[in-house]
Short mmCIF file of C-alpha atoms and ligand atoms in Angstrom, two decimals:
data_model
loop_
_atom_site.label_atom_id
_atom_site.label_comp_id
_atom_site.label_asym_id
_atom_site.label_seq_id
_atom_site.Cartn_x
_atom_site.Cartn_y
_atom_site.Cartn_z
CA MET A 1414 -70.03 4.84 -49.34
CA ALA A 1415 -70.76 2.47 -46.62
CA THR A 1416 -70.72 -0.88 -47.35
CA PRO A 1417 -74.46 -2.13 -47.15
CA LEU A 1418 -75.30 -3.77 -43.83
CA ASP A 1419 -77.26 -6.69 -45.69
CA PHE A 1420 -74.17 -7.73 -47.52
CA LEU A 1421 -72.01 -7.78 -44.35
CA ASP A 1422 -74.61 -9.70 -42.47
CA PHE A 1423 -75.02 -12.20 -45.22
CA VAL A 1424 -71.23 -12.83 -44.95
CA ASP A 1425 -71.62 -13.57 -41.31
CA THR A 1426 -74.64 -15.66 -41.63
CA ASN A 1427 -73.20 -17.65 -44.42
CA LYS A 1428 -69.91 -18.52 -42.88
CA ASP A 1429 -70.30 -22.11 -42.60
CA ARG A 1430 -71.25 -22.53 -46.20
CA PHE A 1431 -68.65 -20.45 -47.30
CA ILE A 1432 -66.20 -22.76 -45.67
CA GLN A 1433 -67.88 -25.69 -47.21
CA ARG A 1434 -67.15 -24.35 -50.58
CA LEU A 1435 -63.45 -23.79 -49.59
CA ALA A 1436 -63.38 -27.42 -48.52
CA GLN A 1437 -64.57 -28.46 -51.81
CA ALA A 1438 -62.24 -26.29 -53.44
CA VAL A 1439 -59.14 -27.58 -51.41
CA GLU A 1440 -60.24 -31.20 -52.24
CA ILE A 1441 -59.41 -30.74 -55.60
CA PRO A 1442 -55.49 -31.18 -55.84
CA SER A 1443 -54.97 -28.73 -58.56
CA VAL A 1444 -51.06 -28.94 -58.52
CA SER A 1445 -49.89 -27.12 -61.72
CA GLY A 1446 -46.23 -28.27 -61.51
CA ASP A 1447 -47.01 -32.19 -61.28
CA PRO A 1448 -48.06 -33.79 -64.62
CA ALA A 1449 -49.87 -36.31 -62.73
CA HIS A 1450 -52.28 -33.75 -61.41
CA ARG A 1451 -52.80 -31.83 -64.37
CA HIS A 1452 -56.43 -33.17 -64.70
CA ASP A 1453 -57.03 -31.90 -61.34
CA VAL A 1454 -56.16 -28.35 -62.32
CA PHE A 1455 -58.60 -28.66 -65.28
CA ARG A 1456 -61.27 -29.96 -62.79
CA MET A 1457 -60.60 -26.98 -60.67
CA ALA A 1458 -61.00 -24.80 -63.67
CA SER A 1459 -64.39 -26.19 -64.18
CA PHE A 1460 -65.47 -26.00 -60.50
CA LEU A 1461 -64.50 -22.16 -60.54
CA GLU A 1462 -66.34 -21.62 -63.70
CA SER A 1463 -69.61 -23.20 -62.44
CA GLN A 1464 -69.42 -21.30 -59.35
CA LEU A 1465 -69.18 -17.79 -61.18
CA LYS A 1466 -72.11 -18.93 -63.53
CA GLN A 1467 -74.19 -19.74 -60.79
CA TYR A 1468 -74.21 -16.22 -59.57
CA GLY A 1469 -74.84 -14.59 -63.02
CA VAL A 1470 -71.17 -14.27 -64.36
CA GLU A 1471 -70.79 -14.52 -67.89
CA THR A 1472 -67.78 -16.94 -68.29
CA LYS A 1473 -65.35 -18.13 -70.96
CA LEU A 1474 -62.54 -20.71 -70.69
CA VAL A 1475 -59.57 -19.84 -72.74
CA ASP A 1476 -57.41 -22.62 -74.22
CA LEU A 1477 -53.68 -21.44 -73.49
CA GLY A 1478 -52.09 -24.17 -75.67
CA THR A 1479 -49.56 -26.63 -74.75
CA HIS A 1480 -46.23 -26.93 -73.17
CA THR A 1481 -43.56 -29.32 -72.12
CA MET A 1482 -42.86 -30.35 -68.54
CA GLU A 1483 -40.57 -33.15 -67.41
CA GLY A 1484 -40.09 -34.00 -71.07
CA GLU A 1485 -43.74 -34.52 -71.47
CA SER A 1486 -46.19 -32.51 -73.68
CA LEU A 1487 -48.94 -31.40 -71.79
CA LYS A 1488 -52.26 -29.33 -72.36
CA LEU A 1489 -52.22 -26.05 -70.30
CA PRO A 1490 -55.03 -25.46 -68.09
CA PRO A 1491 -57.51 -22.89 -69.35
CA ALA A 1492 -57.58 -19.25 -67.98
CA VAL A 1493 -61.28 -18.84 -66.59
CA LEU A 1494 -62.52 -15.40 -67.38
CA GLY A 1495 -65.73 -13.84 -66.22
CA ARG A 1496 -67.66 -10.68 -66.84
CA ILE A 1497 -70.56 -9.31 -64.88
CA GLY A 1498 -72.16 -5.70 -65.29
CA ASP A 1499 -71.86 -3.22 -68.14
CA ASP A 1500 -73.19 -0.15 -66.74
CA LYS A 1501 -71.18 2.90 -68.29
CA SER A 1502 -71.78 4.99 -65.25
CA LYS A 1503 -69.86 2.69 -62.76
CA LYS A 1504 -66.15 1.61 -62.55
CA THR A 1505 -64.63 -1.71 -63.87
CA ILE A 1506 -62.39 -3.72 -61.86
CA LEU A 1507 -60.38 -6.65 -63.26
CA ILE A 1508 -59.92 -9.16 -60.60
CA TYR A 1509 -57.15 -11.68 -61.07
CA GLY A 1510 -56.26 -14.73 -58.68
CA HIS A 1511 -54.83 -18.37 -59.37
CA PHE A 1512 -56.86 -21.83 -58.71
CA ASP A 1513 -53.68 -23.71 -58.96
CA VAL A 1514 -51.63 -24.80 -55.77
CA GLN A 1515 -48.19 -25.90 -54.81
CA PRO A 1516 -47.55 -29.72 -54.48
CA ALA A 1517 -48.20 -31.21 -50.91
CA GLN A 1518 -47.85 -34.47 -49.29
CA LEU A 1519 -48.73 -35.75 -45.75
CA SER A 1520 -45.11 -37.16 -45.70
CA ASP A 1521 -43.70 -33.73 -46.22
CA GLY A 1522 -44.53 -33.37 -42.42
CA TRP A 1523 -48.39 -32.02 -42.48
CA ASP A 1524 -50.18 -32.79 -39.31
CA PHE A 1525 -53.50 -32.94 -41.52
CA PRO A 1526 -54.28 -34.43 -45.04
CA PRO A 1527 -53.38 -31.38 -47.24
CA PHE A 1528 -55.99 -31.90 -49.69
CA GLN A 1529 -58.71 -31.90 -47.02
CA LEU A 1530 -59.92 -28.63 -45.12
CA THR A 1531 -59.42 -29.16 -41.43
CA ARG A 1532 -60.99 -27.10 -39.32
CA ASP A 1533 -59.61 -26.37 -35.83
CA GLU A 1534 -62.28 -25.53 -33.55
CA LYS A 1535 -60.25 -24.08 -31.07
CA THR A 1536 -58.27 -21.64 -33.20
CA GLY A 1537 -60.58 -21.14 -36.11
CA ARG A 1538 -57.86 -22.18 -38.55
CA LEU A 1539 -58.45 -23.70 -41.62
CA TYR A 1540 -55.59 -26.06 -42.78
CA GLY A 1541 -55.14 -27.30 -46.28
CA ARG A 1542 -53.21 -26.73 -49.47
CA GLY A 1543 -54.40 -23.42 -51.08
CA SER A 1544 -56.26 -22.41 -48.26
CA SER A 1545 -54.55 -19.33 -48.13
CA ASP A 1546 -52.53 -19.44 -51.53
CA ASP A 1547 -55.02 -18.78 -53.41
CA LYS A 1548 -58.29 -20.50 -53.14
CA GLY A 1549 -59.48 -18.55 -49.99
CA PRO A 1550 -59.09 -15.38 -51.65
CA VAL A 1551 -60.48 -16.36 -55.00
CA LEU A 1552 -63.41 -17.91 -53.13
CA GLY A 1553 -63.69 -14.58 -51.30
CA TRP A 1554 -64.77 -12.97 -54.58
CA VAL A 1555 -67.01 -15.82 -55.37
CA ASN A 1556 -68.64 -15.17 -51.71
CA VAL A 1557 -69.28 -11.49 -52.64
CA LEU A 1558 -70.91 -12.58 -55.72
CA ASP A 1559 -73.07 -15.17 -53.99
CA ALA A 1560 -74.27 -12.63 -51.46
CA HIS A 1561 -75.23 -10.11 -54.28
CA HIS A 1562 -76.95 -12.75 -56.28
CA THR A 1563 -78.85 -14.15 -53.51
CA LEU A 1564 -79.78 -10.85 -51.94
CA LYS A 1565 -80.63 -9.64 -55.52
CA LYS A 1566 -78.50 -6.51 -54.93
CA PRO A 1567 -76.68 -4.98 -57.99
CA LEU A 1568 -72.80 -4.85 -57.71
CA PRO A 1569 -71.33 -1.50 -57.09
CA VAL A 1570 -68.98 -1.84 -59.85
CA ASN A 1571 -68.62 -3.73 -63.12
CA ILE A 1572 -66.36 -6.79 -62.71
CA ARG A 1573 -64.06 -8.63 -65.10
CA PHE A 1574 -62.30 -11.86 -63.76
CA CYS A 1575 -59.18 -13.57 -65.11
CA PHE A 1576 -58.21 -16.57 -63.19
CA GLU A 1577 -55.35 -18.92 -63.84
CA GLY A 1578 -54.20 -22.52 -63.33
CA MET A 1579 -50.61 -21.91 -63.87
CA GLU A 1580 -49.34 -19.13 -61.53
CA GLU A 1581 -47.26 -21.75 -59.16
CA THR A 1582 -45.11 -22.79 -62.42
CA GLY A 1583 -44.57 -19.42 -63.97
CA SER A 1584 -47.81 -18.47 -65.59
CA GLU A 1585 -47.25 -20.11 -68.83
CA GLY A 1586 -49.28 -18.85 -71.69
CA LEU A 1587 -51.09 -16.03 -69.85
CA ASP A 1588 -48.96 -12.92 -70.97
CA GLU A 1589 -49.31 -13.92 -74.53
CA PHE A 1590 -53.13 -14.39 -74.12
CA ILE A 1591 -53.38 -10.93 -72.27
CA LEU A 1592 -51.34 -9.16 -74.91
CA ALA A 1593 -53.44 -10.62 -77.81
CA GLU A 1594 -56.42 -9.90 -76.10
CA VAL A 1595 -55.55 -6.27 -75.31
CA LYS A 1596 -54.89 -5.63 -78.90
CA LYS A 1597 -58.43 -6.21 -79.78
CA GLY A 1598 -59.28 -2.76 -78.45
CA LYS A 1599 -62.92 -2.61 -77.94
CA ASP A 1600 -63.81 -6.16 -78.51
CA SER A 1601 -61.09 -7.28 -75.72
CA TRP A 1602 -62.52 -8.68 -72.63
CA PHE A 1603 -60.52 -6.21 -70.80
CA ASP A 1604 -61.88 -3.21 -72.44
CA GLY A 1605 -62.79 -0.47 -70.02
CA VAL A 1606 -60.78 -1.81 -67.20
CA ASP A 1607 -60.28 1.08 -64.81
CA ALA A 1608 -58.00 -0.91 -62.24
CA VAL A 1609 -56.92 -4.26 -61.37
CA CYS A 1610 -57.33 -5.91 -57.94
CA ILE A 1611 -55.21 -9.09 -57.09
CA SER A 1612 -55.80 -10.70 -53.73
CA ASP A 1613 -53.07 -13.19 -53.77
CA ASN A 1614 -50.71 -12.26 -50.90
CA TYR A 1615 -50.57 -11.99 -47.07
CA TRP A 1616 -50.39 -9.37 -44.15
CA LEU A 1617 -46.85 -8.81 -43.01
CA ASN A 1618 -47.71 -10.02 -39.49
CA THR A 1619 -50.62 -11.52 -37.88
CA ARG A 1620 -52.18 -8.24 -36.76
CA THR A 1621 -52.28 -5.62 -39.15
CA PRO A 1622 -54.11 -5.74 -42.57
CA ALA A 1623 -51.70 -4.69 -45.42
CA LEU A 1624 -52.14 -2.93 -48.87
CA THR A 1625 -49.21 -4.03 -51.25
CA TYR A 1626 -47.59 -2.13 -53.88
CA GLY A 1627 -44.58 -3.86 -54.98
CA LEU A 1628 -43.40 -7.42 -55.88
CA ARG A 1629 -40.22 -8.80 -56.74
CA GLY A 1630 -39.61 -10.23 -60.13
CA ILE A 1631 -37.93 -13.82 -60.40
CA SER A 1632 -35.58 -15.57 -62.60
CA TYR A 1633 -35.33 -19.45 -62.32
CA TYR A 1634 -32.25 -21.27 -63.37
CA LYS A 1635 -31.26 -24.97 -63.58
CA VAL A 1636 -27.45 -25.96 -64.03
CA VAL A 1637 -27.00 -29.25 -65.43
CA VAL A 1638 -23.78 -30.82 -64.99
CA SER A 1639 -23.17 -34.20 -66.87
CA GLY A 1640 -20.14 -36.60 -67.48
CA PRO A 1641 -20.23 -40.40 -67.37
CA ALA A 1642 -22.48 -42.00 -69.37
CA ARG A 1643 -24.06 -43.89 -66.45
CA ASP A 1644 -24.10 -43.80 -62.68
CA LEU A 1645 -20.58 -45.31 -61.36
CA HIS A 1646 -19.31 -47.05 -58.36
CA SER A 1647 -17.39 -44.78 -56.25
CA GLY A 1648 -15.02 -47.42 -55.21
CA VAL A 1649 -14.06 -48.45 -58.67
CA PHE A 1650 -14.10 -44.76 -60.18
CA GLY A 1651 -13.46 -42.33 -57.19
CA ARG A 1652 -10.54 -40.22 -57.66
CA MET A 1653 -10.21 -41.53 -61.49
CA VAL A 1654 -12.85 -39.27 -62.99
CA HIS A 1655 -14.31 -35.81 -62.74
CA GLU A 1656 -17.43 -36.31 -60.79
CA PRO A 1657 -20.45 -34.04 -61.78
CA MET A 1658 -21.79 -33.54 -58.37
CA THR A 1659 -18.39 -32.07 -57.02
CA ASP A 1660 -18.23 -29.75 -60.00
CA LEU A 1661 -22.02 -28.60 -59.26
CA ILE A 1662 -21.36 -28.24 -55.56
CA ALA A 1663 -18.25 -26.02 -56.35
CA LEU A 1664 -20.32 -23.89 -58.75
CA MET A 1665 -23.43 -23.53 -56.61
CA SER A 1666 -21.28 -22.37 -53.51
CA LYS A 1667 -20.09 -19.64 -55.57
CA LEU A 1668 -23.60 -18.12 -56.09
CA VAL A 1669 -24.59 -16.63 -52.79
CA ASP A 1670 -22.85 -16.17 -49.16
CA PRO A 1671 -24.27 -17.56 -46.04
CA LYS A 1672 -25.15 -13.87 -45.15
CA GLY A 1673 -27.34 -13.58 -48.40
CA ASN A 1674 -24.89 -11.60 -50.51
CA ILE A 1675 -25.22 -12.36 -54.16
CA LEU A 1676 -21.75 -13.26 -55.43
CA ILE A 1677 -22.49 -13.00 -59.33
CA PRO A 1678 -20.73 -9.73 -60.17
CA GLY A 1679 -23.00 -6.88 -61.15
CA VAL A 1680 -26.32 -8.33 -59.78
CA ASP A 1681 -26.43 -6.75 -56.32
CA GLU A 1682 -24.83 -3.58 -57.70
CA MET A 1683 -27.66 -2.81 -60.09
CA VAL A 1684 -29.76 -1.92 -57.16
CA PRO A 1685 -29.41 1.56 -55.68
CA PRO A 1686 -28.95 1.70 -51.98
CA PRO A 1687 -32.04 3.28 -49.88
CA ASP A 1688 -31.90 6.80 -48.87
CA GLU A 1689 -32.88 7.94 -45.23
CA GLU A 1690 -36.55 8.45 -46.00
CA GLU A 1691 -36.89 4.95 -47.46
CA ARG A 1692 -35.18 3.30 -44.53
CA LYS A 1693 -37.69 5.22 -42.32
CA LEU A 1694 -40.44 3.61 -44.14
CA TYR A 1695 -39.28 0.07 -43.30
CA ARG A 1696 -38.72 1.17 -39.49
CA ASN A 1697 -42.06 2.16 -39.41
CA LEU A 1698 -43.95 -1.04 -40.33
CA ASP A 1699 -45.71 -3.21 -37.90
CA TYR A 1700 -43.27 -5.72 -38.06
CA THR A 1701 -40.69 -7.40 -35.34
CA LEU A 1702 -37.92 -9.80 -35.62
CA GLU A 1703 -40.25 -12.15 -33.54
CA ASP A 1704 -42.74 -11.84 -36.31
CA VAL A 1705 -40.01 -13.62 -38.76
CA GLU A 1706 -39.28 -16.12 -36.14
CA VAL A 1707 -42.95 -17.03 -35.80
CA SER A 1708 -43.60 -17.44 -39.46
CA ALA A 1709 -40.14 -19.11 -39.99
CA GLY A 1710 -40.56 -21.50 -36.69
CA ALA A 1711 -36.90 -20.73 -35.61
CA LYS A 1712 -34.74 -17.69 -34.50
CA ILE A 1713 -32.68 -17.69 -37.80
CA THR A 1714 -32.95 -13.89 -38.96
CA LEU A 1715 -29.98 -12.90 -41.09
CA SER A 1716 -29.71 -9.69 -38.96
CA ASP A 1717 -31.27 -8.27 -35.74
CA ASP A 1718 -32.00 -4.96 -37.46
CA LYS A 1719 -35.80 -4.92 -38.38
CA ALA A 1720 -35.29 -2.46 -41.20
CA SER A 1721 -32.42 -4.40 -42.82
CA ILE A 1722 -34.56 -7.44 -42.30
CA LEU A 1723 -37.47 -5.99 -44.22
CA MET A 1724 -35.29 -4.38 -46.96
CA GLY A 1725 -33.80 -7.88 -47.45
CA ARG A 1726 -37.35 -9.11 -48.51
CA MET A 1727 -39.01 -6.13 -50.04
CA ARG A 1728 -36.32 -4.05 -51.72
CA SER A 1729 -33.15 -6.29 -52.45
CA PRO A 1730 -32.88 -9.20 -54.85
CA SER A 1731 -32.19 -12.51 -53.07
CA LEU A 1732 -30.66 -15.70 -54.46
CA SER A 1733 -31.89 -19.11 -52.98
CA LEU A 1734 -30.63 -22.78 -53.73
CA HIS A 1735 -33.61 -24.69 -54.20
CA GLY A 1736 -32.10 -28.49 -54.79
CA ILE A 1737 -30.31 -30.82 -56.69
CA GLU A 1738 -32.15 -33.04 -59.10
CA GLY A 1739 -30.28 -36.48 -59.51
CA ALA A 1740 -28.54 -36.27 -56.34
CA PHE A 1741 -30.61 -37.99 -53.82
CA TYR A 1742 -30.03 -41.69 -53.69
CA GLY A 1743 -32.33 -43.15 -50.95
CA ALA A 1744 -31.87 -43.37 -47.27
CA GLY A 1745 -29.15 -45.91 -47.24
CA GLY A 1746 -25.52 -45.31 -47.74
CA LYS A 1747 -25.34 -45.90 -51.46
CA THR A 1748 -22.02 -45.43 -52.85
CA VAL A 1749 -22.65 -44.00 -56.26
CA ILE A 1750 -21.04 -41.25 -58.33
CA PRO A 1751 -24.35 -39.61 -60.01
CA ALA A 1752 -23.91 -39.24 -63.81
CA LYS A 1753 -25.85 -36.29 -64.19
CA VAL A 1754 -27.17 -33.58 -61.58
CA ALA A 1755 -28.88 -30.46 -61.87
CA GLY A 1756 -28.96 -27.66 -59.60
CA LYS A 1757 -31.84 -25.45 -59.17
CA PHE A 1758 -31.80 -21.80 -57.98
CA SER A 1759 -33.62 -18.60 -58.29
CA ILE A 1760 -33.09 -14.86 -57.87
CA ARG A 1761 -35.58 -12.43 -56.75
CA LEU A 1762 -35.42 -9.38 -58.86
CA VAL A 1763 -36.29 -5.73 -58.02
CA PRO A 1764 -36.16 -2.52 -59.93
CA PRO A 1765 -34.37 -2.02 -62.19
CA GLN A 1766 -33.49 -5.71 -62.55
CA THR A 1767 -35.18 -7.93 -65.17
CA PRO A 1768 -34.66 -11.39 -66.22
CA GLY A 1769 -33.51 -9.89 -69.56
CA ASN A 1770 -30.58 -8.01 -67.89
CA VAL A 1771 -29.74 -10.48 -65.20
CA ASP A 1772 -29.62 -13.66 -67.27
CA PRO A 1773 -26.62 -12.85 -69.19
CA LEU A 1774 -24.67 -11.95 -66.12
CA VAL A 1775 -25.50 -15.12 -64.33
CA ILE A 1776 -24.89 -17.38 -67.60
CA LYS A 1777 -21.73 -15.84 -68.30
CA TYR A 1778 -20.33 -16.20 -64.51
CA LEU A 1779 -21.44 -19.97 -64.32
CA GLN A 1780 -19.52 -20.57 -67.45
CA ASP A 1781 -16.61 -18.65 -66.44
CA GLU A 1782 -16.52 -20.19 -62.80
CA PHE A 1783 -16.99 -23.65 -64.58
CA ALA A 1784 -14.24 -23.15 -66.98
CA LYS A 1785 -11.86 -22.36 -63.79
CA LEU A 1786 -12.70 -25.70 -62.47
CA GLY A 1787 -10.84 -27.56 -65.51
CA SER A 1788 -13.39 -30.15 -65.39
CA LYS A 1789 -13.96 -32.48 -68.52
CA ASN A 1790 -17.60 -32.67 -67.47
CA THR A 1791 -20.13 -30.47 -69.47
CA ILE A 1792 -22.44 -27.82 -68.09
CA ASN A 1793 -25.63 -26.39 -69.53
CA VAL A 1794 -27.45 -23.52 -67.84
CA GLU A 1795 -31.20 -23.33 -68.39
CA ASN A 1796 -33.44 -20.47 -67.70
CA MET A 1797 -36.76 -22.15 -66.65
CA HIS A 1798 -39.05 -18.96 -66.02
CA GLY A 1799 -39.01 -15.55 -65.26
CA GLY A 1800 -40.94 -12.51 -64.41
CA LYS A 1801 -40.10 -8.80 -63.94
CA PRO A 1802 -40.65 -6.75 -60.58
CA TRP A 1803 -43.23 -4.42 -60.09
CA VAL A 1804 -44.02 -1.24 -58.00
CA GLU A 1805 -46.88 0.67 -58.05
CA ASP A 1806 -48.03 4.05 -57.15
CA TYR A 1807 -50.21 3.93 -53.92
CA LYS A 1808 -51.42 7.41 -54.24
CA HIS A 1809 -54.33 6.30 -56.34
CA TRP A 1810 -58.07 6.20 -55.85
CA SER A 1811 -58.05 2.37 -55.88
CA TYR A 1812 -55.64 2.25 -53.11
CA GLU A 1813 -57.51 5.02 -51.22
CA ALA A 1814 -60.78 2.91 -51.71
CA ALA A 1815 -58.98 -0.15 -50.16
CA HIS A 1816 -57.49 1.90 -47.52
CA ARG A 1817 -61.19 3.08 -46.35
CA ALA A 1818 -62.39 -0.45 -46.91
CA THR A 1819 -59.75 -1.85 -44.46
CA GLU A 1820 -60.39 0.84 -41.94
CA ALA A 1821 -64.24 0.04 -41.92
CA VAL A 1822 -63.82 -3.87 -41.75
CA TYR A 1823 -60.65 -4.04 -39.43
CA ASN A 1824 -61.02 -0.72 -37.33
CA GLN A 1825 -57.35 0.06 -38.16
CA ALA A 1826 -55.32 1.39 -41.14
CA PRO A 1827 -53.22 -0.95 -43.27
CA ASP A 1828 -49.57 -1.17 -43.57
CA TYR A 1829 -48.35 -0.38 -46.92
CA THR A 1830 -45.77 -3.32 -47.89
CA ARG A 1831 -43.62 -4.30 -50.79
CA GLU A 1832 -43.61 -8.24 -51.14
CA GLY A 1833 -40.71 -10.65 -51.66
CA GLY A 1834 -42.73 -13.04 -53.65
CA SER A 1835 -43.65 -12.81 -57.49
CA ILE A 1836 -46.83 -12.86 -59.31
CA PRO A 1837 -45.35 -12.61 -62.90
CA VAL A 1838 -48.86 -11.30 -64.44
CA THR A 1839 -48.94 -8.39 -62.37
CA LEU A 1840 -46.54 -6.21 -64.45
CA THR A 1841 -48.26 -7.45 -67.67
CA PHE A 1842 -51.44 -6.19 -66.48
CA ALA A 1843 -50.17 -2.82 -65.42
CA GLU A 1844 -48.26 -2.45 -68.57
CA ALA A 1845 -50.74 -3.96 -71.00
CA LEU A 1846 -53.61 -2.29 -69.59
CA GLY A 1847 -52.07 0.91 -68.42
CA VAL A 1848 -53.93 1.00 -65.13
CA ASN A 1849 -53.21 0.85 -61.51
CA VAL A 1850 -52.84 -2.49 -59.90
CA LEU A 1851 -53.65 -3.14 -56.15
CA LEU A 1852 -52.69 -6.17 -54.28
CA LEU A 1853 -55.23 -6.69 -51.49
CA PRO A 1854 -54.31 -9.52 -49.21
CA MET A 1855 -56.76 -11.80 -47.21
CA GLY A 1856 -54.48 -14.04 -45.27
CA ARG A 1857 -51.81 -13.33 -42.29
CA GLY A 1858 -47.98 -13.53 -42.47
CA ASP A 1859 -48.02 -16.99 -40.64
CA ASP A 1860 -50.28 -18.72 -43.21
CA GLY A 1861 -47.49 -20.78 -44.41
CA ALA A 1862 -48.25 -20.62 -48.00
CA HIS A 1863 -46.21 -23.20 -49.75
CA SER A 1864 -45.23 -24.85 -46.84
CA THR A 1865 -46.51 -27.87 -44.45
CA ASN A 1866 -49.79 -26.93 -42.61
CA GLU A 1867 -50.89 -24.03 -44.85
CA LYS A 1868 -53.77 -22.48 -43.31
CA LEU A 1869 -56.34 -19.55 -43.48
CA ASP A 1870 -57.93 -18.32 -40.23
CA THR A 1871 -61.83 -18.36 -40.36
CA SER A 1872 -61.71 -14.66 -39.42
CA ASN A 1873 -59.49 -13.55 -42.27
CA PHE A 1874 -61.66 -15.66 -44.70
CA ILE A 1875 -64.78 -13.99 -43.35
CA GLN A 1876 -63.67 -10.37 -42.62
CA GLY A 1877 -61.45 -10.72 -45.96
CA THR A 1878 -64.68 -11.56 -47.72
CA LYS A 1879 -66.15 -8.36 -46.22
CA LEU A 1880 -63.01 -6.50 -47.17
CA LEU A 1881 -63.12 -7.58 -50.74
CA GLY A 1882 -66.88 -6.53 -50.93
CA SER A 1883 -66.33 -3.14 -49.10
CA TYR A 1884 -63.45 -2.34 -51.54
CA LEU A 1885 -65.90 -2.77 -54.46
CA TYR A 1886 -68.34 -0.23 -52.64
CA GLU A 1887 -65.59 2.23 -51.99
CA VAL A 1888 -64.38 2.05 -55.49
CA GLY A 1889 -68.27 2.44 -56.60
CA ALA A 1890 -68.44 5.53 -54.44
CA GLY A 1891 -65.85 7.39 -56.46
CA LYS A 1892 -67.14 9.14 -59.61
CA LYS A 1893 -66.63 7.61 -62.94
CA ALA A 1894 -64.49 10.00 -64.72
N1 BES B 2538 -49.04 -15.69 -53.85
C1 BES B 2538 -47.58 -15.89 -54.26
C2 BES B 2538 -46.90 -14.66 -54.38
C3 BES B 2538 -46.57 -14.08 -53.15
C4 BES B 2538 -45.54 -14.63 -52.30
C5 BES B 2538 -46.90 -12.89 -52.83
C6 BES B 2538 -45.16 -14.16 -51.25
C7 BES B 2538 -46.71 -12.32 -51.59
C8 BES B 2538 -45.59 -12.99 -50.77
C9 BES B 2538 -47.70 -16.82 -55.53
O1 BES B 2538 -48.59 -17.82 -55.57
C10 BES B 2538 -46.31 -17.25 -55.83
O2 BES B 2538 -46.05 -18.32 -54.94
N2 BES B 2538 -45.58 -17.07 -56.76
C11 BES B 2538 -44.50 -17.80 -57.12
C12 BES B 2538 -44.15 -17.45 -58.58
C13 BES B 2538 -43.16 -17.98 -59.37
C14 BES B 2538 -43.42 -19.50 -59.47
C15 BES B 2538 -42.96 -17.42 -60.79
C16 BES B 2538 -43.34 -17.42 -56.21
O3 BES B 2538 -43.17 -16.26 -55.75
O4 BES B 2538 -42.46 -18.31 -56.00
MN1 MN B 2539 -50.37 -17.18 -54.93
MN1 MN B 2540 -47.73 -19.36 -54.48
#
């Protein structure tokens, strides 16, 4: 089914208003990982709910309970549910997105205030935290609703929405809610869903649209080494006592080598190597070393071989060291021995790895390696959060619809990609609902999600809105089984 022209025209004509709405959303600093911003995540939930309501969507805020963060008990932001359409002759699509964002401060090195949308007239870029991850795409769906409501056009499918405000910190509370909801059967909010569509990822490069059928899982760890009862003077205690930081550095240096190999026995080995056919898949993607260099901002690729680089991101596990808490003592040359330090790292997982089968290997290895140090300090390994990897069958009507929509909007076929990042709820939806999940990205590979100067190109916002709408039309064109 061709996407109606009046919808496409509406999107073009209302570009400035759509950008205005994105600006409103970016101005709410809904950082889920910072207790000081928790109320902003709640504000963002209300903003989103009122946007949906305004366009005729029945909504519900789901209380997900409380959790502890940095020793503080906090209310979790609600999930924002929505439903519109109950036509038995139409397909029903469940749309997921998240309205929380990563932290950002001007002092991190931003060229613009992160919580103000800055529009660069020359390049058309829209800078601001959340512009691409994930407020732009979430508002893309709102734009589609806006168009249909204003034009008084019926939507081509029934839609259910599930938006969350804790994605960036491990989707706390959401899995439990989904599983409990699905158990309600006919009374479930998700009853009758035929497929799930998520727009929370990016093209591989800056030229070619993509459809994404895989995500890595994640397991996030914190190793705490403590010893002295308080911080000590290194002139007084140096070489007299076991120093926590020294132990921690020794441990962290044994997790991964500079080539990216994971040194924890059994972890890399769990993943079967690719066969020739799979390698070819990666060689054929529209991607070059230069694409990595542009998005990373430096020539630092682990290899000169495009297929190995892509496999590193898409089909191999990776271990990254994120930081050491308690270790930074200001800009001066303070001569202290920190009493307690916590090293943070995570492993991105691919099938058949899961937090369940990887965590025990990690914890045992750290304990064994710590024992070898012969230190009188103590360690404690905490597992902060985790999510399983997900790989989908892309020979499915939902992917076919997205493929046709992409060709219609962009005049080119999409790349089929697996992604290195994680969206823990993806697999939960796939398993709990037993339906196909599609990732349909809006932004480009150089958007800089989580980084400084995160942006979304105006053309991606506008064409992306058309893409999301066209996808629904292509789905609607398929016969309901
Ligand atoms: N949108 C990303 C997921 C993503 C990242 C998709 C890269 C495609 C490429 C999402 O918002 C995200 O950042 N997820 C976290 C999840 C974690 C906190 C459990 C991630 O991947 O670090
Ligand atoms: Mn995201
Ligand atoms: Mn993110």
